[in-house]
PDB file of C-alpha atoms in Angstrom:
ATOM      1  CA  UNK V 149     114.636 111.960 121.255  1.00 61.00           C
ATOM      2  CA  UNK V 150     117.687 112.018 118.788  1.00 94.00           C
ATOM      3  CA  UNK V 151     117.617 112.805 114.995  1.00 97.00           C
ATOM      4  CA  UNK V 152     118.605 109.172 114.115  1.00 98.00           C
ATOM      5  CA  UNK V 153     115.752 107.717 116.055  1.00 98.00           C
ATOM      6  CA  UNK V 154     113.281 110.504 114.843  1.00 97.00           C
ATOM      7  CA  UNK V 155     114.496 110.038 111.193  1.00 98.00           C
ATOM      8  CA  UNK V 156     114.105 105.894 111.311  1.00 98.00           C
ATOM      9  CA  UNK V 157     110.692 106.676 113.289  1.00 98.00           C
ATOM     10  CA  UNK V 158     108.917 108.543 110.388  1.00 98.00           C
ATOM     11  CA  UNK V 159     110.224 105.910 107.874  1.00 98.00           C
ATOM     12  CA  UNK V 160     108.888 103.142 110.140  1.00 98.00           C
ATOM     13  CA  UNK V 161     105.696 104.846 110.562  1.00 98.00           C
ATOM     14  CA  UNK V 162     105.222 105.636 106.532  1.00 98.00           C
ATOM     15  CA  UNK V 163     105.907 101.824 105.847  1.00 98.00           C
ATOM     16  CA  UNK V 164     103.421 100.477 109.098  1.00 98.00           C
ATOM     17  CA  UNK V 165     100.452 102.687 107.679  1.00 98.00           C
ATOM     18  CA  UNK V 166     100.863 102.268 104.258  1.00 98.00           C
ATOM     19  CA  UNK V 167     100.772  98.531 104.720  1.00 98.00           C
ATOM     20  CA  UNK V 168      97.266  98.893 107.156  1.00 98.00           C
ATOM     21  CA  UNK V 169      96.415 100.854 104.561  1.00 98.00           C
ATOM     22  CA  UNK V 170      96.917  98.377 101.561  1.00 98.00           C
ATOM     23  CA  UNK V 171      95.535  95.632 103.850  1.00 96.00           C
ATOM     24  CA  UNK V 172      92.164  97.080 103.755  1.00 96.00           C
ATOM     25  CA  UNK V 173      91.970  95.962  99.974  1.00 95.00           C
ATOM     26  CA  UNK V 174      92.042  92.203 100.927  1.00 91.00           C
ATOM     27  CA  UNK V 175      89.045  90.345  99.362  1.00 92.00           C
ATOM     28  CA  UNK V 176      87.840  93.814  97.703  1.00 91.00           C
ATOM     29  CA  UNK V 177      90.446  94.394  94.525  1.00 90.00           C
ATOM     30  CA  UNK V 178      88.897  94.221  91.282  1.00 89.00           C
ATOM     31  CA  UNK V 179      90.614  90.849  90.132  1.00 90.00           C
ATOM     32  CA  UNK V 180      91.994  88.056  92.137  1.00 90.00           C
ATOM     33  CA  UNK V 181      95.461  88.466  91.009  1.00 92.00           C
ATOM     34  CA  UNK V 182      95.616  92.052  92.209  1.00 94.00           C
ATOM     35  CA  UNK V 183      93.909  90.928  95.693  1.00 93.00           C
ATOM     36  CA  UNK V 184      96.683  88.415  96.229  1.00 95.00           C
ATOM     37  CA  UNK V 185      99.670  91.202  94.604  1.00 96.00           C
ATOM     38  CA  UNK V 186      98.239  94.028  97.110  1.00 97.00           C
ATOM     39  CA  UNK V 187      98.552  91.773  99.865  1.00 97.00           C
ATOM     40  CA  UNK V 188     102.114  90.950  99.042  1.00 97.00           C
ATOM     41  CA  UNK V 189     102.988  94.581  99.001  1.00 98.00           C
ATOM     42  CA  UNK V 190     101.289  95.235 102.126  1.00 98.00           C
ATOM     43  CA  UNK V 191     103.375  92.529 103.825  1.00 98.00           C
ATOM     44  CA  UNK V 192     106.706  93.849 102.354  1.00 98.00           C
ATOM     45  CA  UNK V 193     105.861  97.337 103.955  1.00 98.00           C
ATOM     46  CA  UNK V 194     104.783  96.069 106.942  1.00 98.00           C
ATOM     47  CA  UNK V 195     108.189  93.801 107.021  1.00 98.00           C
ATOM     48  CA  UNK V 196     110.326  96.716 106.637  1.00 98.00           C
ATOM     49  CA  UNK V 197     108.090  98.685 109.269  1.00 98.00           C
ATOM     50  CA  UNK V 198     109.284  95.647 111.721  1.00 98.00           C
ATOM     51  CA  UNK V 199     112.888  96.413 111.236  1.00 98.00           C
ATOM     52  CA  UNK V 200     112.555  99.904 110.859  1.00 98.00           C
ATOM     53  CA  UNK V 201     110.523 100.134 114.235  1.00 98.00           C
ATOM     54  CA  UNK V 202     112.905  97.560 115.883  1.00 98.00           C
ATOM     55  CA  UNK V 203     115.645  99.486 115.384  1.00 98.00           C
ATOM     56  CA  UNK V 204     113.767 102.711 116.426  1.00 98.00           C
ATOM     57  CA  UNK V 205     113.384 101.157 119.909  1.00 98.00           C
ATOM     58  CA  UNK V 206     116.487 100.432 120.258  1.00 97.00           C
ATOM     59  CA  UNK V 207     117.952 103.525 119.664  1.00 97.00           C
ATOM     60  CA  UNK V 208     115.269 105.100 122.074  1.00 97.00           C
ATOM     61  CA  UNK V 209     116.505 103.044 124.672  1.00 96.00           C
ATOM     62  CA  UNK V 210     113.319 103.370 126.610  1.00 96.00           C
ATOM     63  CA  UNK V 211     112.263  99.567 126.596  1.00 95.00           C
ATOM     64  CA  UNK V 212     109.790  99.680 124.051  1.00 95.00           C
ATOM     65  CA  UNK V 213     110.018  97.207 120.897  1.00 96.00           C
ATOM     66  CA  UNK V 214     108.633  97.194 117.329  1.00 96.00           C
ATOM     67  CA  UNK V 215     104.749  96.131 118.978  1.00 95.00           C
ATOM     68  CA  UNK V 216     104.983  98.556 121.276  1.00 96.00           C
ATOM     69  CA  UNK V 217     106.108 101.575 119.224  1.00 98.00           C
ATOM     70  CA  UNK V 218     103.073  99.965 116.708  1.00 97.00           C
ATOM     71  CA  UNK V 219     100.341  99.323 119.163  1.00 96.00           C
ATOM     72  CA  UNK V 220     100.752 101.741 122.086  1.00 96.00           C
ATOM     73  CA  UNK V 221     101.023 104.797 120.437  1.00 97.00           C
ATOM     74  CA  UNK V 222      98.794 107.715 120.112  1.00 97.00           C
ATOM     75  CA  UNK V 223      98.267 109.489 116.795  1.00 97.00           C
ATOM     76  CA  UNK V 224     100.108 112.408 117.846  1.00 97.00           C
ATOM     77  CA  UNK V 225     103.308 110.293 118.408  1.00 98.00           C
ATOM     78  CA  UNK V 226     103.002 108.951 114.864  1.00 98.00           C
ATOM     79  CA  UNK V 227     105.483 110.720 112.404  1.00 98.00           C
ATOM     80  CA  UNK V 228     104.038 109.170 109.354  1.00 98.00           C
ATOM     81  CA  UNK V 229     103.704 111.236 106.470  1.00 98.00           C
ATOM     82  CA  UNK V 230      99.767 112.165 105.631  1.00 98.00           C
ATOM     83  CA  UNK V 231      99.987 110.730 102.501  1.00 98.00           C
ATOM     84  CA  UNK V 232      99.842 107.359 103.690  1.00 98.00           C
ATOM     85  CA  UNK V 233      96.887 107.601 106.306  1.00 98.00           C
ATOM     86  CA  UNK V 234      94.277 109.183 103.583  1.00 98.00           C
ATOM     87  CA  UNK V 235      91.648 106.452 102.820  1.00 97.00           C
ATOM     88  CA  UNK V 236      92.018 104.465  99.848  1.00 97.00           C
ATOM     89  CA  UNK V 237      89.235 105.855  98.156  1.00 96.00           C
ATOM     90  CA  UNK V 238      88.670 103.978  94.598  1.00 97.00           C
ATOM     91  CA  UNK V 239      91.270 101.928  93.230  1.00 97.00           C
ATOM     92  CA  UNK V 240      92.856 104.725  91.215  1.00 98.00           C
ATOM     93  CA  UNK V 241      93.218 106.427  94.301  1.00 98.00           C
ATOM     94  CA  UNK V 242      95.050 103.543  95.990  1.00 98.00           C
ATOM     95  CA  UNK V 243      97.287 103.222  92.711  1.00 98.00           C
ATOM     96  CA  UNK V 244      98.068 107.107  92.951  1.00 98.00           C
ATOM     97  CA  UNK V 245      99.059 106.786  96.155  1.00 98.00           C
ATOM     98  CA  UNK V 246     101.182 104.010  96.193  1.00 98.00           C
ATOM     99  CA  UNK V 247     102.840 104.535  92.787  1.00 98.00           C
ATOM    100  CA  UNK V 248     103.823 108.327  94.117  1.00 98.00           C
ATOM    101  CA  UNK V 249     104.749 106.599  98.047  1.00 98.00           C
ATOM    102  CA  UNK V 250     106.701 103.747  96.707  1.00 98.00           C
ATOM    103  CA  UNK V 251     108.946 105.953  94.120  1.00 98.00           C
ATOM    104  CA  UNK V 252     109.762 108.152  97.135  1.00 98.00           C
ATOM    105  CA  UNK V 253     110.790 104.923  98.978  1.00 98.00           C
ATOM    106  CA  UNK V 254     112.646 103.446  96.181  1.00 98.00           C
ATOM    107  CA  UNK V 255     115.196 106.585  95.825  1.00 98.00           C
ATOM    108  CA  UNK V 256     115.057 107.239  99.628  1.00 98.00           C
ATOM    109  CA  UNK V 257     116.249 103.420 100.136  1.00 98.00           C
ATOM    110  CA  UNK V 258     118.750 103.554  97.266  1.00 98.00           C
ATOM    111  CA  UNK V 259     120.363 106.716  98.925  1.00 98.00           C
ATOM    112  CA  UNK V 260     120.115 104.786 102.300  1.00 98.00           C
ATOM    113  CA  UNK V 261     122.301 102.142 100.871  1.00 98.00           C
ATOM    114  CA  UNK V 262     125.405 104.170 101.432  1.00 97.00           C
ATOM    115  CA  UNK V 263     124.367 105.739 105.125  1.00 98.00           C
ATOM    116  CA  UNK V 264     126.976 106.207 107.269  1.00 98.00           C
ATOM    117  CA  UNK V 265     124.905 104.279 109.887  1.00 98.00           C
ATOM    118  CA  UNK V 266     125.288 100.412 109.093  1.00 97.00           C
ATOM    119  CA  UNK V 267     121.985  98.984 110.038  1.00 98.00           C
ATOM    120  CA  UNK V 268     119.917 101.294 108.378  1.00 98.00           C
ATOM    121  CA  UNK V 269     122.124 100.460 105.643  1.00 98.00           C
ATOM    122  CA  UNK V 270     121.273  96.892 105.774  1.00 98.00           C
ATOM    123  CA  UNK V 271     117.519  97.457 106.232  1.00 98.00           C
ATOM    124  CA  UNK V 272     117.750  99.886 102.995  1.00 98.00           C
ATOM    125  CA  UNK V 273     119.423  97.250 101.248  1.00 97.00           C
ATOM    126  CA  UNK V 274     116.630  94.756 101.689  1.00 96.00           C
ATOM    127  CA  UNK V 275     113.732  97.259 101.371  1.00 98.00           C
ATOM    128  CA  UNK V 276     115.115  99.015  98.008  1.00 97.00           C
ATOM    129  CA  UNK V 277     114.510  95.420  96.187  1.00 96.00           C
ATOM    130  CA  UNK V 278     110.804  95.480  96.951  1.00 97.00           C
ATOM    131  CA  UNK V 279     110.246  98.932  96.499  1.00 98.00           C
ATOM    132  CA  UNK V 280     111.517  98.732  93.023  1.00 97.00           C
ATOM    133  CA  UNK V 281     108.604  96.282  92.339  1.00 97.00           C
ATOM    134  CA  UNK V 282     105.994  98.283  93.976  1.00 98.00           C
ATOM    135  CA  UNK V 283     106.815 100.923  91.574  1.00 98.00           C
ATOM    136  CA  UNK V 284     106.338  99.052  88.584  1.00 98.00           C
ATOM    137  CA  UNK V 285     103.547  97.179  90.022  1.00 98.00           C
ATOM    138  CA  UNK V 286     102.019 100.617  90.339  1.00 98.00           C
ATOM    139  CA  UNK V 287     103.085 102.318  87.487  1.00 98.00           C
ATOM    140  CA  UNK V 288     101.221  99.458  84.989  1.00 98.00           C
ATOM    141  CA  UNK V 289      98.088 100.160  86.618  1.00 98.00           C
ATOM    142  CA  UNK V 290      98.641 104.234  86.388  1.00 98.00           C
ATOM    143  CA  UNK V 291      99.304 103.970  82.678  1.00 98.00           C
ATOM    144  CA  UNK V 292      96.645 100.879  82.548  1.00 97.00           C
ATOM    145  CA  UNK V 293      93.972 103.006  83.873  1.00 98.00           C
ATOM    146  CA  UNK V 294      95.207 106.524  82.572  1.00 98.00           C
ATOM    147  CA  UNK V 295      95.323 105.260  78.831  1.00 98.00           C
ATOM    148  CA  UNK V 296      92.425 103.374  79.157  1.00 97.00           C
ATOM    149  CA  UNK V 297      88.591 104.137  78.945  1.00 98.00           C
ATOM    150  CA  UNK V 298      87.248 107.638  79.002  1.00 98.00           C
ATOM    151  CA  UNK V 299      86.010 106.663  82.191  1.00 98.00           C
ATOM    152  CA  UNK V 300      89.475 105.158  83.932  1.00 98.00           C
ATOM    153  CA  UNK V 301      91.271 108.387  82.544  1.00 98.00           C
ATOM    154  CA  UNK V 302      88.871 110.373  84.340  1.00 98.00           C
ATOM    155  CA  UNK V 303      88.849 108.568  87.425  1.00 98.00           C
ATOM    156  CA  UNK V 304      93.050 108.226  87.250  1.00 98.00           C
ATOM    157  CA  UNK V 305      93.639 112.120  86.530  1.00 98.00           C
ATOM    158  CA  UNK V 306      91.175 112.797  89.303  1.00 98.00           C
ATOM    159  CA  UNK V 307      92.928 110.129  91.681  1.00 98.00           C
ATOM    160  CA  UNK V 308      96.550 111.927  91.053  1.00 98.00           C
ATOM    161  CA  UNK V 309      94.735 115.510  91.599  1.00 98.00           C
ATOM    162  CA  UNK V 310      93.569 114.463  94.630  1.00 98.00           C
ATOM    163  CA  UNK V 311      96.812 113.089  96.501  1.00 98.00           C
ATOM    164  CA  UNK V 312      99.819 115.258  94.613  1.00 98.00           C
ATOM    165  CA  UNK V 313      99.693 117.993  97.258  1.00 98.00           C
ATOM    166  CA  UNK V 314     100.490 115.386 100.017  1.00 98.00           C
ATOM    167  CA  UNK V 315     103.504 114.518  98.161  1.00 98.00           C
ATOM    168  CA  UNK V 316     105.405 118.040  99.144  1.00 98.00           C
ATOM    169  CA  UNK V 317     105.679 117.005 102.411  1.00 98.00           C
ATOM    170  CA  UNK V 318     107.955 113.937 101.401  1.00 98.00           C
ATOM    171  CA  UNK V 319     110.429 116.380 100.661  1.00 98.00           C
ATOM    172  CA  UNK V 320     110.638 118.799 103.270  1.00 97.00           C
ATOM    173  CA  UNK V 321     113.922 119.294 105.079  1.00 97.00           C
ATOM    174  CA  UNK V 322     113.512 120.242 108.687  1.00 96.00           C
ATOM    175  CA  UNK V 323     116.472 121.059 111.123  1.00 96.00           C
ATOM    176  CA  UNK V 324     116.845 117.511 112.233  1.00 96.00           C
ATOM    177  CA  UNK V 325     116.940 116.205 108.453  1.00 97.00           C
ATOM    178  CA  UNK V 326     119.331 118.678 107.718  1.00 97.00           C
ATOM    179  CA  UNK V 327     121.823 117.614 110.589  1.00 97.00           C
ATOM    180  CA  UNK V 328     121.715 113.828 109.493  1.00 98.00           C
ATOM    181  CA  UNK V 329     122.452 114.879 105.889  1.00 98.00           C
ATOM    182  CA  UNK V 330     125.620 116.677 107.183  1.00 97.00           C
ATOM    183  CA  UNK V 331     126.599 113.758 108.886  1.00 97.00           C
ATOM    184  CA  UNK V 332     126.020 111.544 106.187  1.00 97.00           C
ATOM    185  CA  UNK V 333     123.362 109.481 107.797  1.00 98.00           C
ATOM    186  CA  UNK V 334     120.885 110.452 105.441  1.00 98.00           C
ATOM    187  CA  UNK V 335     120.355 112.388 102.557  1.00 98.00           C
ATOM    188  CA  UNK V 336     118.083 115.468 103.276  1.00 98.00           C
ATOM    189  CA  UNK V 337     114.293 115.298 101.497  1.00 98.00           C
ATOM    190  CA  UNK V 338     114.778 118.331  99.482  1.00 98.00           C
ATOM    191  CA  UNK V 339     117.518 116.751  97.474  1.00 98.00           C
ATOM    192  CA  UNK V 340     115.070 113.841  96.509  1.00 98.00           C
ATOM    193  CA  UNK V 341     112.722 115.658  94.796  1.00 98.00           C
ATOM    194  CA  UNK V 342     114.158 116.068  91.372  1.00 98.00           C
ATOM    195  CA  UNK V 343     115.254 112.586  91.103  1.00 98.00           C
ATOM    196  CA  UNK V 344     111.217 111.855  92.137  1.00 98.00           C
ATOM    197  CA  UNK V 345     110.162 113.669  89.611  1.00 98.00           C
ATOM    198  CA  UNK V 346     112.195 112.318  86.631  1.00 98.00           C
ATOM    199  CA  UNK V 347     110.935 109.153  87.536  1.00 98.00           C
ATOM    200  CA  UNK V 348     107.304 110.189  88.211  1.00 98.00           C
ATOM    201  CA  UNK V 349     106.402 112.365  85.621  1.00 98.00           C
ATOM    202  CA  UNK V 350     107.530 110.097  82.308  1.00 98.00           C
ATOM    203  CA  UNK V 351     105.205 107.771  84.104  1.00 98.00           C
ATOM    204  CA  UNK V 352     102.354 109.949  83.707  1.00 98.00           C
ATOM    205  CA  UNK V 353     102.990 111.292  80.534  1.00 98.00           C
ATOM    206  CA  UNK V 354     102.766 107.740  79.150  1.00 98.00           C
ATOM    207  CA  UNK V 355      99.287 107.117  80.899  1.00 98.00           C
ATOM    208  CA  UNK V 356      98.111 110.614  79.299  1.00 98.00           C
ATOM    209  CA  UNK V 357      97.640 112.169  82.699  1.00 98.00           C
ATOM    210  CA  UNK V 358      98.328 115.975  83.562  1.00 98.00           C
ATOM    211  CA  UNK V 359     100.637 116.604  86.097  1.00 98.00           C
ATOM    212  CA  UNK V 360      99.066 118.352  88.793  1.00 97.00           C
ATOM    213  CA  UNK V 361     100.814 122.189  89.422  1.00 95.00           C
ATOM    214  CA  UNK V 362     102.416 122.845  92.745  1.00 93.00           C
ATOM    215  CA  UNK V 363     100.423 124.968  95.095  1.00 92.00           C
ATOM    216  CA  UNK V 364      98.961 123.904  98.661  1.00 92.00           C
ATOM    217  CA  UNK V 365     101.075 121.679 100.348  1.00 96.00           C
ATOM    218  CA  UNK V 366      99.625 120.084 103.319  1.00 97.00           C
ATOM    219  CA  UNK V 367     101.676 118.860 106.161  1.00 96.00           C
ATOM    220  CA  UNK V 368     102.392 118.293 109.787  1.00 97.00           C
ATOM    221  CA  UNK V 369     102.528 114.311 109.839  1.00 98.00           C
ATOM    222  CA  UNK V 370     105.735 114.566 110.823  1.00 97.00           C
ATOM    223  CA  UNK V 371     105.568 116.298 113.913  1.00 97.00           C
ATOM    224  CA  UNK V 372     102.658 114.344 114.863  1.00 97.00           C
ATOM    225  CA  UNK V 373      99.851 116.607 113.493  1.00 98.00           C
ATOM    226  CA  UNK V 374      97.726 114.496 111.225  1.00 98.00           C
ATOM    227  CA  UNK V 375      93.995 114.114 109.754  1.00 97.00           C
ATOM    228  CA  UNK V 376      91.133 112.604 111.465  1.00 97.00           C
ATOM    229  CA  UNK V 377      91.874 109.503 109.265  1.00 98.00           C
ATOM    230  CA  UNK V 378      94.777 108.074 111.544  1.00 98.00           C
ATOM    231  CA  UNK V 379      92.865 107.758 114.290  1.00 97.00           C
ATOM    232  CA  UNK V 380      90.076 105.658 112.925  1.00 97.00           C
ATOM    233  CA  UNK V 381      92.832 103.749 111.465  1.00 98.00           C
ATOM    234  CA  UNK V 382      94.885 103.208 114.503  1.00 98.00           C
ATOM    235  CA  UNK V 383      91.771 102.493 116.516  1.00 97.00           C
ATOM    236  CA  UNK V 384      91.048  99.608 114.327  1.00 96.00           C
ATOM    237  CA  UNK V 385      94.900  98.547 113.990  1.00 97.00           C
ATOM    238  CA  UNK V 386      95.624  98.651 117.745  1.00 97.00           C
ATOM    239  CA  UNK V 387      92.272  97.490 119.117  1.00 96.00           C
ATOM    240  CA  UNK V 388      93.324  93.674 119.554  1.00 93.00           C
ATOM    241  CA  UNK V 389      96.485  94.357 121.458  1.00 92.00           C
ATOM    242  CA  UNK V 390      95.236  97.170 123.715  1.00 93.00           C
ATOM    243  CA  UNK V 391      92.253  94.913 124.507  1.00 93.00           C
ATOM    244  CA  UNK V 392      94.818  91.984 125.335  1.00 91.00           C
ATOM    245  CA  UNK V 393      97.967  94.069 126.608  1.00 85.00           C
ATOM    246  CA  UNK V 394     101.077  91.513 127.060  1.00 80.00           C
ATOM    247  CA  UNK V 395      98.877  88.280 125.085  1.00 80.00           C
ATOM    248  CA  UNK V 396     100.744  85.522 124.057  1.00 77.00           C
ATOM    249  CA  UNK V 397      99.609  83.021 121.656  1.00 69.00           C
TER     250      UNK V 397
END
């Protein structure tokens, strides 16, 4: 497969799995307004996933469209980062995941606007506006919980500690990503981390949260090696399509 196909698939899978996880909060959020907000963010992620997976299907040239890539691949064929497939946990865990992911996505899309690939640049131009809102929304909750009650602070700190190790995978540059960077298609992931830290650390500080030390850095998602959680997520997400292949409304 081409480097560009692999890259677009990674972005699309990140957005697709993130959307599925956020959708699990529908009717379960702590307040009605937040229920609507998380549903809208999930739809934003799904919209980006559709654009990216459609493009990935065209790049692959094997006749697979966005639906085939979303619903007819097994877990070893997915290229999402491990962060997005982790269970939602409590509300603090979900907000920590969303904040750290959205901060990365905003920077990634911002850089892609100047990509030498015009289709990718156009997708990024739309997605970055939505990602900016996702960052602001999640940051509000990180600050609210972190600098709130003793219990909310404890939960928010525990959530950041839990998901932080999984962020390292976002900034790993493999040979494929390095080649795309040389071609001006997409910045190498490792070059995004300083800007990401510049966006994340001030929010953690304002929230009276301690940034976890860098250490254990699980990975493998970009190569199709996932946690057990992705299999359960895909089983639920794909069941209707697989039960009625080719069905039309």
